[in-house]
PDB file of C-alpha atoms and ligand atoms in Angstrom:
ATOM      1  CA  MET A   1      -2.101   3.853  -2.241  1.00 91.00           C
ATOM      2  CA  GLU A   2       1.639   5.118  -3.431  1.00 98.00           C
ATOM      3  CA  ARG A   3       4.458   7.258  -2.552  1.00 98.00           C
ATOM      4  CA  THR A   4       6.935   8.871  -5.041  1.00 98.00           C
ATOM      5  CA  PHE A   5       9.594  11.880  -4.726  1.00 98.00           C
ATOM      6  CA  ALA A   6       9.230  14.218  -6.845  1.00 99.00           C
ATOM      7  CA  MET A   7      11.353  17.918  -7.313  1.00 99.00           C
ATOM      8  CA  ILE A   8      11.668  20.918  -8.826  1.00 99.00           C
ATOM      9  CA  LYS A   9      14.878  21.462 -10.423  1.00 98.00           C
ATOM     10  CA  PRO A  10      16.966  24.913  -9.342  1.00 98.00           C
ATOM     11  CA  ASP A  11      15.765  26.093 -13.241  1.00 98.00           C
ATOM     12  CA  GLY A  12      12.350  25.708 -12.018  1.00 98.00           C
ATOM     13  CA  VAL A  13      12.782  27.354  -8.554  1.00 98.00           C
ATOM     14  CA  ARG A  14      15.029  29.969  -9.939  1.00 98.00           C
ATOM     15  CA  ARG A  15      11.874  30.839 -12.915  1.00 98.00           C
ATOM     16  CA  GLY A  16       9.479  30.700 -10.257  1.00 98.00           C
ATOM     17  CA  LEU A  17       7.460  28.285 -10.877  1.00 98.00           C
ATOM     18  CA  THR A  18       7.013  26.163  -7.908  1.00 98.00           C
ATOM     19  CA  PRO A  19       3.367  27.545  -7.407  1.00 98.00           C
ATOM     20  CA  GLU A  20       2.537  26.348 -10.435  1.00 98.00           C
ATOM     21  CA  ILE A  21       4.026  22.710 -10.163  1.00 98.00           C
ATOM     22  CA  LEU A  22       2.488  22.837  -6.833  1.00 98.00           C
ATOM     23  CA  ALA A  23      -0.975  23.746  -8.682  1.00 98.00           C
ATOM     24  CA  ARG A  24      -0.644  21.008 -11.077  1.00 98.00           C
ATOM     25  CA  ILE A  25      -0.074  18.402  -8.092  1.00 98.00           C
ATOM     26  CA  ALA A  26      -2.397  19.904  -6.544  1.00 98.00           C
ATOM     27  CA  ARG A  27      -5.304  19.648  -9.345  1.00 98.00           C
ATOM     28  CA  LYS A  28      -4.081  15.944 -10.252  1.00 98.00           C
ATOM     29  CA  GLY A  29      -5.226  14.981  -6.447  1.00 98.00           C
ATOM     30  CA  TYR A  30      -1.682  13.698  -5.044  1.00 98.00           C
ATOM     31  CA  ARG A  31      -1.285  14.691  -1.371  1.00 98.00           C
ATOM     32  CA  VAL A  32       2.044  16.261  -0.747  1.00 98.00           C
ATOM     33  CA  VAL A  33       3.189  14.287   2.454  1.00 98.00           C
ATOM     34  CA  GLY A  34       6.753  16.364   2.543  1.00 98.00           C
ATOM     35  CA  LEU A  35       7.822  19.300   1.269  1.00 98.00           C
ATOM     36  CA  LYS A  36      11.561  21.239   1.513  1.00 98.00           C
ATOM     37  CA  GLN A  37      13.187  23.838  -0.649  1.00 98.00           C
ATOM     38  CA  MET A  38      16.964  22.871   0.035  1.00 98.00           C
ATOM     39  CA  VAL A  39      19.961  23.105  -1.615  1.00 98.00           C
ATOM     40  CA  ILE A  40      21.996  19.529  -2.515  1.00 98.00           C
ATOM     41  CA  SER A  41      24.991  18.525  -1.327  1.00 98.00           C
ATOM     42  CA  ARG A  42      26.960  17.004  -3.895  1.00 98.00           C
ATOM     43  CA  GLU A  43      27.016  13.836  -1.916  1.00 98.00           C
ATOM     44  CA  THR A  44      23.612  13.750  -2.125  1.00 98.00           C
ATOM     45  CA  ALA A  45      23.709  15.054  -5.586  1.00 98.00           C
ATOM     46  CA  GLU A  46      25.717  12.165  -6.614  1.00 98.00           C
ATOM     47  CA  SER A  47      24.041   9.853  -4.837  1.00 98.00           C
ATOM     48  CA  HIS A  48      20.663  10.716  -6.062  1.00 98.00           C
ATOM     49  CA  TYR A  49      21.745  10.167  -9.732  1.00 97.00           C
ATOM     50  CA  GLY A  50      24.387   7.276  -9.359  1.00 97.00           C
ATOM     51  CA  GLU A  51      22.693   5.181 -11.910  1.00 96.00           C
ATOM     52  CA  HIS A  52      24.271   8.183 -14.374  1.00 97.00           C
ATOM     53  CA  ARG A  53      27.931   7.820 -12.761  1.00 97.00           C
ATOM     54  CA  GLU A  54      29.464   6.564 -15.934  1.00 98.00           C
ATOM     55  CA  ARG A  55      27.541   9.021 -18.460  1.00 97.00           C
ATOM     56  CA  PRO A  56      29.296  11.962 -20.038  1.00 97.00           C
ATOM     57  CA  PHE A  57      27.206  14.402 -18.697  1.00 97.00           C
ATOM     58  CA  PHE A  58      26.984  13.506 -14.987  1.00 98.00           C
ATOM     59  CA  GLY A  59      29.448  15.907 -14.040  1.00 97.00           C
ATOM     60  CA  GLU A  60      27.249  18.512 -15.749  1.00 97.00           C
ATOM     61  CA  LEU A  61      24.001  17.303 -14.096  1.00 98.00           C
ATOM     62  CA  VAL A  62      25.664  17.237 -10.570  1.00 98.00           C
ATOM     63  CA  SER A  63      26.659  20.867 -11.095  1.00 98.00           C
ATOM     64  CA  PHE A  64      23.627  21.641 -12.443  1.00 98.00           C
ATOM     65  CA  ILE A  65      21.388  20.370  -9.155  1.00 98.00           C
ATOM     66  CA  THR A  66      23.793  21.661  -6.586  1.00 98.00           C
ATOM     67  CA  GLY A  67      23.731  25.227  -8.653  1.00 98.00           C
ATOM     68  CA  GLY A  68      20.741  26.186  -6.747  1.00 98.00           C
ATOM     69  CA  PRO A  69      17.632  25.836  -4.520  1.00 98.00           C
ATOM     70  CA  VAL A  70      15.473  22.940  -5.627  1.00 98.00           C
ATOM     71  CA  VAL A  71      12.346  22.014  -3.930  1.00 99.00           C
ATOM     72  CA  ALA A  72      12.277  18.517  -2.523  1.00 99.00           C
ATOM     73  CA  ILE A  73       8.220  16.924  -2.297  1.00 99.00           C
ATOM     74  CA  ALA A  74       7.029  13.441  -1.084  1.00 98.00           C
ATOM     75  CA  LEU A  75       3.599  12.537  -3.309  1.00 98.00           C
ATOM     76  CA  GLU A  76       1.261  10.179  -2.141  1.00 98.00           C
ATOM     77  CA  GLY A  77      -1.787   9.089  -4.131  1.00 98.00           C
ATOM     78  CA  GLU A  78      -3.150   6.033  -6.843  1.00 98.00           C
ATOM     79  CA  ASN A  79      -0.333   5.010  -9.097  1.00 98.00           C
ATOM     80  CA  ALA A  80       2.126   8.189  -7.872  1.00 98.00           C
ATOM     81  CA  ILE A  81       5.409   7.014  -9.473  1.00 98.00           C
ATOM     82  CA  ALA A  82       3.916   6.737 -12.965  1.00 98.00           C
ATOM     83  CA  GLY A  83       1.374   9.226 -12.681  1.00 98.00           C
ATOM     84  CA  TRP A  84       4.066  11.710 -12.139  1.00 99.00           C
ATOM     85  CA  ARG A  85       6.177  10.759 -14.124  1.00 98.00           C
ATOM     86  CA  GLY A  86       2.970  11.042 -16.892  1.00 98.00           C
ATOM     87  CA  MET A  87       2.722  14.678 -15.688  1.00 98.00           C
ATOM     88  CA  MET A  88       6.403  15.540 -16.276  1.00 98.00           C
ATOM     89  CA  GLY A  89       6.657  14.142 -19.794  1.00 98.00           C
ATOM     90  CA  ALA A  90       9.319  12.942 -21.452  1.00 98.00           C
ATOM     91  CA  THR A  91      13.127  13.630 -20.325  1.00 98.00           C
ATOM     92  CA  ASN A  92      13.826  15.414 -23.822  1.00 98.00           C
ATOM     93  CA  PRO A  93      11.020  17.989 -23.600  1.00 98.00           C
ATOM     94  CA  ALA A  94      10.958  18.380 -27.338  1.00 98.00           C
ATOM     95  CA  ASN A  95       9.729  14.659 -27.207  1.00 98.00           C
ATOM     96  CA  ALA A  96       7.088  15.145 -24.400  1.00 98.00           C
ATOM     97  CA  ALA A  97       3.718  15.218 -24.886  1.00 98.00           C
ATOM     98  CA  PRO A  98       1.914  18.554 -24.723  1.00 98.00           C
ATOM     99  CA  GLY A  99       0.778  19.716 -21.726  1.00 98.00           C
ATOM    100  CA  THR A 100       3.019  18.258 -19.416  1.00 98.00           C
ATOM    101  CA  ILE A 101       5.188  20.027 -17.643  1.00 98.00           C
ATOM    102  CA  ARG A 102       8.551  19.541 -19.864  1.00 98.00           C
ATOM    103  CA  ALA A 103       6.473  20.939 -22.859  1.00 98.00           C
ATOM    104  CA  ASP A 104       5.098  23.350 -21.311  1.00 98.00           C
ATOM    105  CA  PHE A 105       8.153  24.853 -19.554  1.00 98.00           C
ATOM    106  CA  ALA A 106      11.295  23.511 -21.057  1.00 98.00           C
ATOM    107  CA  THR A 107      13.011  23.272 -23.908  1.00 97.00           C
ATOM    108  CA  THR A 108      16.740  21.605 -23.113  1.00 97.00           C
ATOM    109  CA  THR A 109      17.265  17.769 -21.604  1.00 97.00           C
ATOM    110  CA  GLY A 110      19.718  19.621 -19.379  1.00 95.00           C
ATOM    111  CA  GLU A 111      17.090  21.634 -17.651  1.00 97.00           C
ATOM    112  CA  ASN A 112      14.385  20.214 -17.741  1.00 98.00           C
ATOM    113  CA  VAL A 113      11.822  21.863 -14.379  1.00 98.00           C
ATOM    114  CA  THR A 114      11.261  18.645 -12.674  1.00 98.00           C
ATOM    115  CA  HIS A 115      12.656  15.377 -11.547  1.00 98.00           C
ATOM    116  CA  GLY A 116      10.208  12.060 -10.844  1.00 98.00           C
ATOM    117  CA  SER A 117      11.363   8.490  -9.275  1.00 98.00           C
ATOM    118  CA  ASP A 118      10.767   6.126 -12.171  1.00 98.00           C
ATOM    119  CA  SER A 119       9.929   2.989 -10.049  1.00 98.00           C
ATOM    120  CA  SER A 120       9.218   1.913  -6.665  1.00 98.00           C
ATOM    121  CA  GLU A 121      12.818   1.042  -5.865  1.00 98.00           C
ATOM    122  CA  SER A 122      13.850   4.466  -6.665  1.00 98.00           C
ATOM    123  CA  ALA A 123      10.792   6.071  -4.872  1.00 98.00           C
ATOM    124  CA  GLU A 124      12.303   4.590  -1.810  1.00 98.00           C
ATOM    125  CA  ARG A 125      15.786   4.961  -1.836  1.00 98.00           C
ATOM    126  CA  GLU A 126      15.259   8.628  -3.161  1.00 98.00           C
ATOM    127  CA  LEU A 127      12.415   9.720  -0.212  1.00 98.00           C
ATOM    128  CA  GLY A 128      14.870   8.238   2.134  1.00 98.00           C
ATOM    129  CA  LEU A 129      18.003  10.139   0.614  1.00 98.00           C
ATOM    130  CA  PHE A 130      15.617  13.452   0.999  1.00 98.00           C
ATOM    131  CA  PHE A 131      13.677  12.955   4.087  1.00 98.00           C
ATOM    132  CA  ARG A 132      13.828  11.557   7.290  1.00 98.00           C
ATOM    133  CA  PRO A 133      10.694   9.590   8.273  1.00 96.00           C
ATOM    134  CA  GLU A 134       9.211  12.102  10.752  1.00 97.00           C
ATOM    135  CA  GLU A 135       9.482  14.989   7.917  1.00 98.00           C
ATOM    136  CA  LEU A 136       6.337  12.876   5.952  1.00 98.00           C
ATOM    137  CA  LEU A 137       3.481  13.854   7.329  1.00 95.00           C
TER     138      LEU A 137
HETATM  139  P1  LIG B   1      14.594  12.765 -13.824  1.00 77.68           P
HETATM  140  O1  LIG B   1      15.831  11.693 -13.551  1.00 77.68           O
HETATM  141  O2  LIG B   1      15.847  14.006 -13.536  1.00 77.68           O
HETATM  142  O3  LIG B   1      13.595  12.458 -13.597  1.00 77.68           O
HETATM  143  O4  LIG B   1      14.968  12.623 -15.384  1.00 77.68           O
HETATM  144  P2  LIG B   1      14.769  11.237 -16.259  1.00 77.68           P
HETATM  145  O5  LIG B   1      13.877  10.358 -16.026  1.00 77.68           O
HETATM  146  O6  LIG B   1      13.390  11.966 -17.516  1.00 77.68           O
HETATM  147  O7  LIG B   1      16.089  10.739 -17.117  1.00 77.68           O
HETATM  148  P3  LIG B   1      17.482  10.253 -16.599  1.00 77.68           P
HETATM  149  O8  LIG B   1      17.427   9.440 -17.798  1.00 77.68           O
HETATM  150  O9  LIG B   1      16.799   9.560 -15.279  1.00 77.68           O
HETATM  151  O10 LIG B   1      18.145  11.378 -16.731  1.00 77.68           O
HETATM  152  C1  LIG B   1      18.210  12.012 -15.737  1.00 77.68           C
HETATM  153  C2  LIG B   1      18.573  13.933 -15.904  1.00 77.68           C
HETATM  154  O11 LIG B   1      19.874  13.808 -16.578  1.00 77.68           O
HETATM  155  C3  LIG B   1      19.901  14.727 -17.491  1.00 77.68           C
HETATM  156  N1  LIG B   1      20.655  14.172 -18.965  1.00 77.68           N
HETATM  157  N2  LIG B   1      21.068  14.875 -19.477  1.00 77.68           N
HETATM  158  N3  LIG B   1      22.740  15.145 -21.814  1.00 77.68           N
HETATM  159  C4  LIG B   1      21.999  14.121 -21.572  1.00 77.68           C
HETATM  160  O12 LIG B   1      22.097  13.497 -22.764  1.00 77.68           O
HETATM  161  C5  LIG B   1      21.006  13.658 -20.636  1.00 77.68           C
HETATM  162  N4  LIG B   1      20.693  13.048 -20.573  1.00 77.68           N
HETATM  163  C6  LIG B   1      20.020  12.916 -19.481  1.00 77.68           C
HETATM  164  C7  LIG B   1      18.523  15.039 -17.358  1.00 77.68           C
HETATM  165  O13 LIG B   1      18.288  16.229 -16.863  1.00 77.68           O
HETATM  166  C8  LIG B   1      17.142  14.052 -16.682  1.00 77.68           C
HETATM  167  O14 LIG B   1      16.365  14.752 -16.404  1.00 77.68           O
HETATM  168 MG1  LIG B   2      15.539   9.601 -13.859  1.00 77.68          MG
END
């Protein structure tokens, strides 16, 4: 069993895609062990995307991710980290495989609907950033 951090980004929430994405997670068979709608603080956003701090798109990325409510989700299941990344598809929706969330619901790299941890280290770090231990049930 593995846990990962998933997020519906502000574009996904704004467009009303939360139920659709939660339904896909349920159909896949992952267990939702934590769930909350929230607005991310600048500090949390800069920490969450800290690996991209030097990239030219960092400012835009932080503005976008703090610009409206997100849905933070802790998922549990076999191979959940890679599995959820697979369900999302490639970062650039133009390269995302048909049937993935980004292929089905996004057109631009900057607003690509969902986030998923990219390793077990990232998952642990991001789950700790967004959830208190007692919020994971
Ligand atoms: P995420 O972290 O959000 O799950 O996305 P990812 O792993 O597929 O992609 P990553 O390389 O970690 O990039 C994080 C987010 O930054 C935005 N981005 N913009 N304009 C650009 O060239 C660019 N590159 C990345 C995207 O929103 C991406 O999801
Ligand atoms: Mg990433």
